[in-house]
PDB file of N, CA and C in Angstrom:
ATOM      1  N   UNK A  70     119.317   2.309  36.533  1.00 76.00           N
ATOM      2  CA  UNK A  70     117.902   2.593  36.595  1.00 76.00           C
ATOM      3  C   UNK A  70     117.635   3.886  35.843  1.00 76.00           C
ATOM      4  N   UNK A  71     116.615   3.575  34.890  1.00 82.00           N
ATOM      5  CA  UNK A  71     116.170   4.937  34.539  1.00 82.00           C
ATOM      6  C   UNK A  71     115.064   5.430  34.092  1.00 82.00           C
ATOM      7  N   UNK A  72     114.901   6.554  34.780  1.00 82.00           N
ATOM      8  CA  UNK A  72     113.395   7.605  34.891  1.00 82.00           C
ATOM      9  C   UNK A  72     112.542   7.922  33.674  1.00 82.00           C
ATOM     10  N   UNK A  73     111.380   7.559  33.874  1.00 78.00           N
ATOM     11  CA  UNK A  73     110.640   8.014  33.013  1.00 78.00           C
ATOM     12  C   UNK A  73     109.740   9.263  32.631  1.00 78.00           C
ATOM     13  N   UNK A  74     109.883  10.300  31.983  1.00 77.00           N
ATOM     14  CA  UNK A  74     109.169  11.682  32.548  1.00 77.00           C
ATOM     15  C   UNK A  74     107.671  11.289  32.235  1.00 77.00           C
ATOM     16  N   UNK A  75     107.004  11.384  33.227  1.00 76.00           N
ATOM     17  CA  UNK A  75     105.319  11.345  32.949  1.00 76.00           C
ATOM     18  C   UNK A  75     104.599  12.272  31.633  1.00 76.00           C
ATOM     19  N   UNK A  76     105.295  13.852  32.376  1.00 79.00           N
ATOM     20  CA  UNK A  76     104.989  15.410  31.704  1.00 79.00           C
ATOM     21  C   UNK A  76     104.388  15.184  30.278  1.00 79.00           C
ATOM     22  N   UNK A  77     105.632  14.397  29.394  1.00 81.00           N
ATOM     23  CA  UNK A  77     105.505  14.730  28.034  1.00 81.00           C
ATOM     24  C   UNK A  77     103.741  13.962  27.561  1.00 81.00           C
ATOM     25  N   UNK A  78     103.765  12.714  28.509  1.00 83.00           N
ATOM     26  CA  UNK A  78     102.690  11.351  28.189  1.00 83.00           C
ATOM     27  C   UNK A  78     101.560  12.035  28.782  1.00 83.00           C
ATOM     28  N   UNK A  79     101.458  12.740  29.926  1.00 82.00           N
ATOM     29  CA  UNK A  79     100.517  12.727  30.458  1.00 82.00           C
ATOM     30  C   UNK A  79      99.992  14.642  29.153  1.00 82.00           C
ATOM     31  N   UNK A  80     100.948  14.971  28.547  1.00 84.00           N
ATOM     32  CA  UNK A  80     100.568  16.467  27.547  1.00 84.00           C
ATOM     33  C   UNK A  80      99.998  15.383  26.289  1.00 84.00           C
ATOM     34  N   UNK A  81     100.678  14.547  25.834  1.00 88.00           N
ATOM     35  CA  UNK A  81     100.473  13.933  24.862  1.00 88.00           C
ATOM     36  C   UNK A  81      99.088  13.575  24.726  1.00 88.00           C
ATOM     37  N   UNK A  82      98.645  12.896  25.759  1.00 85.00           N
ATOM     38  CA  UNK A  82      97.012  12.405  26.307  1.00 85.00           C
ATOM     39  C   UNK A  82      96.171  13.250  26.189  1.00 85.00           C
ATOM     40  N   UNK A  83      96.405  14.233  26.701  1.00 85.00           N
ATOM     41  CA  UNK A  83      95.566  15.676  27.039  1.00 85.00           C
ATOM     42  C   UNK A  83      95.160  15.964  25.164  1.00 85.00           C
ATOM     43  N   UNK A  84      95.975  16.062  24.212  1.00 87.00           N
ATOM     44  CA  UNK A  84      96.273  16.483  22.852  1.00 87.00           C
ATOM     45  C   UNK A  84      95.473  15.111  22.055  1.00 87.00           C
ATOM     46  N   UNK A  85      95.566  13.927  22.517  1.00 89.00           N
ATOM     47  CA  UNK A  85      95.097  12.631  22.058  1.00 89.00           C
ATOM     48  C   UNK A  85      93.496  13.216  21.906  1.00 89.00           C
ATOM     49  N   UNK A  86      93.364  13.050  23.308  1.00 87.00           N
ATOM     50  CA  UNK A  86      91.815  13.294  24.005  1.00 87.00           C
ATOM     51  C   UNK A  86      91.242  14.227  22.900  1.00 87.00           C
ATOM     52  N   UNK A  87      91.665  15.303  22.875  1.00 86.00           N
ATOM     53  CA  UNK A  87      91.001  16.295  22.403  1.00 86.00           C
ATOM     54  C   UNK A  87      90.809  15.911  20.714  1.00 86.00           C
ATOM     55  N   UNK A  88      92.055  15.857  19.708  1.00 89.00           N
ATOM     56  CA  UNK A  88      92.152  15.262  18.352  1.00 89.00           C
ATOM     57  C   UNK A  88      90.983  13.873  17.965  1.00 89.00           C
ATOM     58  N   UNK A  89      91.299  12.581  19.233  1.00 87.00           N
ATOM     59  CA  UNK A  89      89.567  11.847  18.802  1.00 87.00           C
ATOM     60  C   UNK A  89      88.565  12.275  19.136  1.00 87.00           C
ATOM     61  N   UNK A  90      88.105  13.121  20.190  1.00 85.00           N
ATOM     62  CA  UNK A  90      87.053  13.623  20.404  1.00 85.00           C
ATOM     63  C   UNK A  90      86.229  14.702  19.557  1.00 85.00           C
ATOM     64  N   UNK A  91      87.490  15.389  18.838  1.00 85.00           N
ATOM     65  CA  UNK A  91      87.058  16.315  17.190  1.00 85.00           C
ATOM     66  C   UNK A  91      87.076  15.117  16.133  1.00 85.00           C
ATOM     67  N   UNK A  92      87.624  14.452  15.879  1.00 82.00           N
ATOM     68  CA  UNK A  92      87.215  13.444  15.156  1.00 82.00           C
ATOM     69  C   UNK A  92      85.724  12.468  15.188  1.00 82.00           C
ATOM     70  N   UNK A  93      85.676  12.216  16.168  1.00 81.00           N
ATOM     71  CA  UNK A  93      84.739  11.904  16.316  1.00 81.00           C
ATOM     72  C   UNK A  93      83.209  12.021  16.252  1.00 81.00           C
ATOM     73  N   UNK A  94      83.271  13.658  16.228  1.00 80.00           N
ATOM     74  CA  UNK A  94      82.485  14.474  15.931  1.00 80.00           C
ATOM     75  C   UNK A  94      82.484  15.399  14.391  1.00 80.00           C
ATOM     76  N   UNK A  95      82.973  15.042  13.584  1.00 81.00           N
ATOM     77  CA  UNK A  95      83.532  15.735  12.729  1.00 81.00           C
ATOM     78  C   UNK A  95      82.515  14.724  11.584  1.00 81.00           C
ATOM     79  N   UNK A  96      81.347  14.929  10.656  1.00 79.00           N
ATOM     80  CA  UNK A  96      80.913  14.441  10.087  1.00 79.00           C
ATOM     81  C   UNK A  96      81.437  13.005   8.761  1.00 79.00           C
ATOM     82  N   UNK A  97      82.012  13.419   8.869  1.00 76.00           N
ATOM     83  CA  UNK A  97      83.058  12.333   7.578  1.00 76.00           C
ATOM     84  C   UNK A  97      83.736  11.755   8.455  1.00 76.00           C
ATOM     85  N   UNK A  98      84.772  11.954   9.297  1.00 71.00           N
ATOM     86  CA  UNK A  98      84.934  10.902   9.962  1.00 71.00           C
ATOM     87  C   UNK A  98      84.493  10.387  11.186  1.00 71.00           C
ATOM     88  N   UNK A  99      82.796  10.625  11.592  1.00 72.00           N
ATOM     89  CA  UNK A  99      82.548  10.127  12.387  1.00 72.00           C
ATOM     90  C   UNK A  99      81.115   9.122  11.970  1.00 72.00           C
ATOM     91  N   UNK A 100      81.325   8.783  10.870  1.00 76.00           N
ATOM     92  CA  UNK A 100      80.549   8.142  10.380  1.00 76.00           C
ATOM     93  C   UNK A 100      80.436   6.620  10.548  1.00 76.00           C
ATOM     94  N   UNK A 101      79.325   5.843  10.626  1.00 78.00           N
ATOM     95  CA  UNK A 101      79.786   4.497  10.894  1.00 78.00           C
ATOM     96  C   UNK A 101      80.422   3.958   9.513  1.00 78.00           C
ATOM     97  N   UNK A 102      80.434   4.333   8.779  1.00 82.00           N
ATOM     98  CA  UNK A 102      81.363   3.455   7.537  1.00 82.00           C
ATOM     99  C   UNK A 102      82.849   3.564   7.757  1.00 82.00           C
ATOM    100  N   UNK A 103      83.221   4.709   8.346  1.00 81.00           N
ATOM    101  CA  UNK A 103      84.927   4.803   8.831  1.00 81.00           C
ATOM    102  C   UNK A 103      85.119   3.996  10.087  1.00 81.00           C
ATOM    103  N   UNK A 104      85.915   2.929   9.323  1.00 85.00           N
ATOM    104  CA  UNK A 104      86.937   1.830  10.844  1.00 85.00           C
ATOM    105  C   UNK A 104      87.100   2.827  11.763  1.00 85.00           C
ATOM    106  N   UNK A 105      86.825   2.324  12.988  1.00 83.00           N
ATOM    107  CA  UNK A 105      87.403   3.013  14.037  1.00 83.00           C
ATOM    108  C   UNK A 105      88.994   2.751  14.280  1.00 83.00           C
ATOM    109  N   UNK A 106      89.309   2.296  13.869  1.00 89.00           N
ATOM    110  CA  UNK A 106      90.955   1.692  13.881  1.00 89.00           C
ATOM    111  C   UNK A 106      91.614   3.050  12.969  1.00 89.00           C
ATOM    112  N   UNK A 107      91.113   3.202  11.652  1.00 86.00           N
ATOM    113  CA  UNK A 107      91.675   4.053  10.997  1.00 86.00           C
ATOM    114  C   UNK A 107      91.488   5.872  12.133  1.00 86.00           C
ATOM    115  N   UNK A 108      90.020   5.769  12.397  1.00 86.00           N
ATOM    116  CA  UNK A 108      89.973   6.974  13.137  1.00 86.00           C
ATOM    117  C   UNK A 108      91.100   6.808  14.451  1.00 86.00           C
ATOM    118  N   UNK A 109      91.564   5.997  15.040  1.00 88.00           N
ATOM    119  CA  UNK A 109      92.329   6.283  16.440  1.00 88.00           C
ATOM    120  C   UNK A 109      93.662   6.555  15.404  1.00 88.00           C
ATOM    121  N   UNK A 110      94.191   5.628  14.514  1.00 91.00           N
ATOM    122  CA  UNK A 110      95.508   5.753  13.941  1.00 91.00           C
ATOM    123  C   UNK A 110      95.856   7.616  13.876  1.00 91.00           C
ATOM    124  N   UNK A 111      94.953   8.155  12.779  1.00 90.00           N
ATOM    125  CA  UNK A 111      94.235   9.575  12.639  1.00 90.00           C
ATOM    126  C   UNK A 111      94.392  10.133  13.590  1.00 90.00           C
ATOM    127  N   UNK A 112      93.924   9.844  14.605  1.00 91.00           N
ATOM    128  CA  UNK A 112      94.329  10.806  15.561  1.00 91.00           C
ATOM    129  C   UNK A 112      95.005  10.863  16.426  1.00 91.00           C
ATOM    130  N   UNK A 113      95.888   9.514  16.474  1.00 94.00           N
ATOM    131  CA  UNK A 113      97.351   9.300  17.368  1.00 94.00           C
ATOM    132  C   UNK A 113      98.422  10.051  15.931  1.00 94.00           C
ATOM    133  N   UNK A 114      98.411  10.089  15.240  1.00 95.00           N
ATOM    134  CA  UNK A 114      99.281  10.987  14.213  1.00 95.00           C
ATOM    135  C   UNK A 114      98.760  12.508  14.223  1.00 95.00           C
ATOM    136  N   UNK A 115      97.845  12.660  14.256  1.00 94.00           N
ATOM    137  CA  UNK A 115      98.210  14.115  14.687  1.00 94.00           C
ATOM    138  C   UNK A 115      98.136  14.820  16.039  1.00 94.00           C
ATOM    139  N   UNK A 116      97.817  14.026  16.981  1.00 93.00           N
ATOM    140  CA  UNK A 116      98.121  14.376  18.178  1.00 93.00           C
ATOM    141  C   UNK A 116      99.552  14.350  18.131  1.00 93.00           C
ATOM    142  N   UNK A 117     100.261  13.545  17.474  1.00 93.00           N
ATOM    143  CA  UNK A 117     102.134  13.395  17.958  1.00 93.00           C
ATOM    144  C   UNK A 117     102.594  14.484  16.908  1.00 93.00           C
ATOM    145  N   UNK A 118     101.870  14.970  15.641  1.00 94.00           N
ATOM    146  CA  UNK A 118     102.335  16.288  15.289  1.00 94.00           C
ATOM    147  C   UNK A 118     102.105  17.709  15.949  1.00 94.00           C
ATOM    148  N   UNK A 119     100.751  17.748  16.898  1.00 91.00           N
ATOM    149  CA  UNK A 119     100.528  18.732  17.228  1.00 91.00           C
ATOM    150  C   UNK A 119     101.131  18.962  18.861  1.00 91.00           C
ATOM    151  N   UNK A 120     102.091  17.342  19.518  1.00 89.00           N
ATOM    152  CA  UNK A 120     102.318  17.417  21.242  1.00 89.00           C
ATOM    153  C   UNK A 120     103.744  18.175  21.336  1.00 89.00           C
ATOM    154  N   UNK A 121     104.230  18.147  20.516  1.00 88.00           N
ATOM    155  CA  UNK A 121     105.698  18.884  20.425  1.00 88.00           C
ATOM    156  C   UNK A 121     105.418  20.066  20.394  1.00 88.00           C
ATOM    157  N   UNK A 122     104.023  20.776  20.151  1.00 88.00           N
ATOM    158  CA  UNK A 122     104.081  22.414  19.990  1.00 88.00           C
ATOM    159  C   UNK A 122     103.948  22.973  21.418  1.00 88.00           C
ATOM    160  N   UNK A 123     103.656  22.242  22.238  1.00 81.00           N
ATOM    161  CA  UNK A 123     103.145  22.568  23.526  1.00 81.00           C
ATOM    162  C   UNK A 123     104.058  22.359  24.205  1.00 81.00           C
ATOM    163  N   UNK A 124     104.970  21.799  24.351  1.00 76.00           N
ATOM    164  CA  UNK A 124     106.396  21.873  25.307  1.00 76.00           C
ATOM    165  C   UNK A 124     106.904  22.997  25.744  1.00 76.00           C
ATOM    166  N   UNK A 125     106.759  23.929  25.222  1.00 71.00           N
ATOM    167  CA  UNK A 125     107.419  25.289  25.968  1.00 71.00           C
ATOM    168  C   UNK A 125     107.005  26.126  27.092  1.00 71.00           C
ATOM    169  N   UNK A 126     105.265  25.370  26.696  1.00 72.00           N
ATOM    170  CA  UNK A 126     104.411  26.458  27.466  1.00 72.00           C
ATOM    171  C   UNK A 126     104.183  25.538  29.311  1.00 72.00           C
ATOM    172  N   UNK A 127     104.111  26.494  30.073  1.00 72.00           N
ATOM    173  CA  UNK A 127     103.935  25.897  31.487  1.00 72.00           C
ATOM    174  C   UNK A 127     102.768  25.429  31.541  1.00 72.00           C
ATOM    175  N   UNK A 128     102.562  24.189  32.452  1.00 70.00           N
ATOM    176  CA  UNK A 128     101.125  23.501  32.142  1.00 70.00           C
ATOM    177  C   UNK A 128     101.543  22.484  33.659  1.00 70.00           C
ATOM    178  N   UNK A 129     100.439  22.761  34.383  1.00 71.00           N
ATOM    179  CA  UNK A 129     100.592  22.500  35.642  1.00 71.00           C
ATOM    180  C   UNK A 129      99.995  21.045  35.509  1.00 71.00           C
ATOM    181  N   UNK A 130     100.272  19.890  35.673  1.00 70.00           N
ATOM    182  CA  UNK A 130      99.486  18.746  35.516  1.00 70.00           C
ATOM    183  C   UNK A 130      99.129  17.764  36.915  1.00 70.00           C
ATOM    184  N   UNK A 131      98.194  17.477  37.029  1.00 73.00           N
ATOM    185  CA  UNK A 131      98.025  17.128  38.847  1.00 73.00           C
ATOM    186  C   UNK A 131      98.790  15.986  39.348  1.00 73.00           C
ATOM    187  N   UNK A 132      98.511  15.743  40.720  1.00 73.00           N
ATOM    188  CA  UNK A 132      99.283  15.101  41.209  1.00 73.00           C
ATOM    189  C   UNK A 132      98.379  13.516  41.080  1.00 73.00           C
ATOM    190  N   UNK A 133      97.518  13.540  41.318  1.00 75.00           N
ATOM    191  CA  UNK A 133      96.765  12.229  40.921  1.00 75.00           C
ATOM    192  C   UNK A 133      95.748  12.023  39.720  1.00 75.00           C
ATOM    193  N   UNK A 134      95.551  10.485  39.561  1.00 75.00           N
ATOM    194  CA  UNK A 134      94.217  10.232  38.285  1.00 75.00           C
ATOM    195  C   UNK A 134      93.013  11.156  38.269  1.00 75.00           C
ATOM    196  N   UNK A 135      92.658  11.024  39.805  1.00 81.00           N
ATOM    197  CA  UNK A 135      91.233  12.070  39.662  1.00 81.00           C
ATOM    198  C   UNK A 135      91.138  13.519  39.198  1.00 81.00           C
ATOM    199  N   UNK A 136      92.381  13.955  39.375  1.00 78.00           N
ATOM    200  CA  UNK A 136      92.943  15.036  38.892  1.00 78.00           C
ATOM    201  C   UNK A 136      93.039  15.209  37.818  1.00 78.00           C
ATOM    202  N   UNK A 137      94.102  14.303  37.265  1.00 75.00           N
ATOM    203  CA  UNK A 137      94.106  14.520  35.265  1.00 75.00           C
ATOM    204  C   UNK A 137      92.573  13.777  34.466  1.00 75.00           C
ATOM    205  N   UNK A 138      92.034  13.243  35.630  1.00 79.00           N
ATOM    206  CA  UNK A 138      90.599  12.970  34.962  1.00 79.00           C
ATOM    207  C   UNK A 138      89.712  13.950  34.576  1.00 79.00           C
ATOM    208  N   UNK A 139      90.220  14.710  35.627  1.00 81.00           N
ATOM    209  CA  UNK A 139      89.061  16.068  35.523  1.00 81.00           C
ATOM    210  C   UNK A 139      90.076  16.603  34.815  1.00 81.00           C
ATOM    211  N   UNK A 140      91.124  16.906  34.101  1.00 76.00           N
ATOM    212  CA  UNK A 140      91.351  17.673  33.044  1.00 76.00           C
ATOM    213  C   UNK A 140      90.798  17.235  31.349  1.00 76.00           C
ATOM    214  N   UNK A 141      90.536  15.822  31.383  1.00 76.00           N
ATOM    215  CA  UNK A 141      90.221  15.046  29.962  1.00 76.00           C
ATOM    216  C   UNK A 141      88.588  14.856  30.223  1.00 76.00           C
ATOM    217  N   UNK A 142      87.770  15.869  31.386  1.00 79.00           N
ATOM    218  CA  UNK A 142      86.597  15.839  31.207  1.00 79.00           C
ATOM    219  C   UNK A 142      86.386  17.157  30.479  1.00 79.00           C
ATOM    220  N   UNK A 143      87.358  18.298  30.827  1.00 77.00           N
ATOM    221  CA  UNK A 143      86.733  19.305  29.679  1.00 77.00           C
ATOM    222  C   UNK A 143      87.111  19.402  27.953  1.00 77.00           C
ATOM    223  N   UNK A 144      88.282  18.293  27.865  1.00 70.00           N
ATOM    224  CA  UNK A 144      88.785  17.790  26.644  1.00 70.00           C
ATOM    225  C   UNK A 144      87.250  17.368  25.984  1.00 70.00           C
ATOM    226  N   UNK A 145      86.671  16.425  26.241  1.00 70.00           N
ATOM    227  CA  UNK A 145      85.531  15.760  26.057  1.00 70.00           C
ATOM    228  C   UNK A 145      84.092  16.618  25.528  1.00 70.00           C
ATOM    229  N   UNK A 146      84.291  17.638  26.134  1.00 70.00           N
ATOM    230  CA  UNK A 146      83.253  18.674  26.134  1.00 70.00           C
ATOM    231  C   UNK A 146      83.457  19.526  25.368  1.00 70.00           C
TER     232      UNK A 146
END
């Protein structure tokens, strides 16, 4: 049997969240002529360049959904 660490997925998300949500907002690519397919690709590649920088640092992540919900509500904002 073997364990899966949440930590890295649930930092990764947090970094997702934030990368489409600047995208999204970001005039050129938040335009309706840009696929949204190309915009998530976009920003699942640089979320996975930018989730490895954050590993060192301590980052308390909750114990339940409602919890990390309310962390990807100030992502949003």
């Amino acid at each position: 049997m073997f364990v899966i660490p949440v930590e890295p997925l649930f930092l990764f998300m947090l970094v997702l969240m934030r990368v489409l949500f600047f995208f999204a907002f970001i005039p050129v690519y938040g335009d309706p002529f840009m696929p949204v397919r190309v915009r998530v690709l976009l920003g699942v590649g640089v979320a996975m360049v930018f989730t490895p920088l954050l590993y060192g640092r301590e980052i308390l992540f909750p114990l339940s959904f409602s919890g990390f919900f309310a962390l990807l509500v100030p992502e949003a904002l």
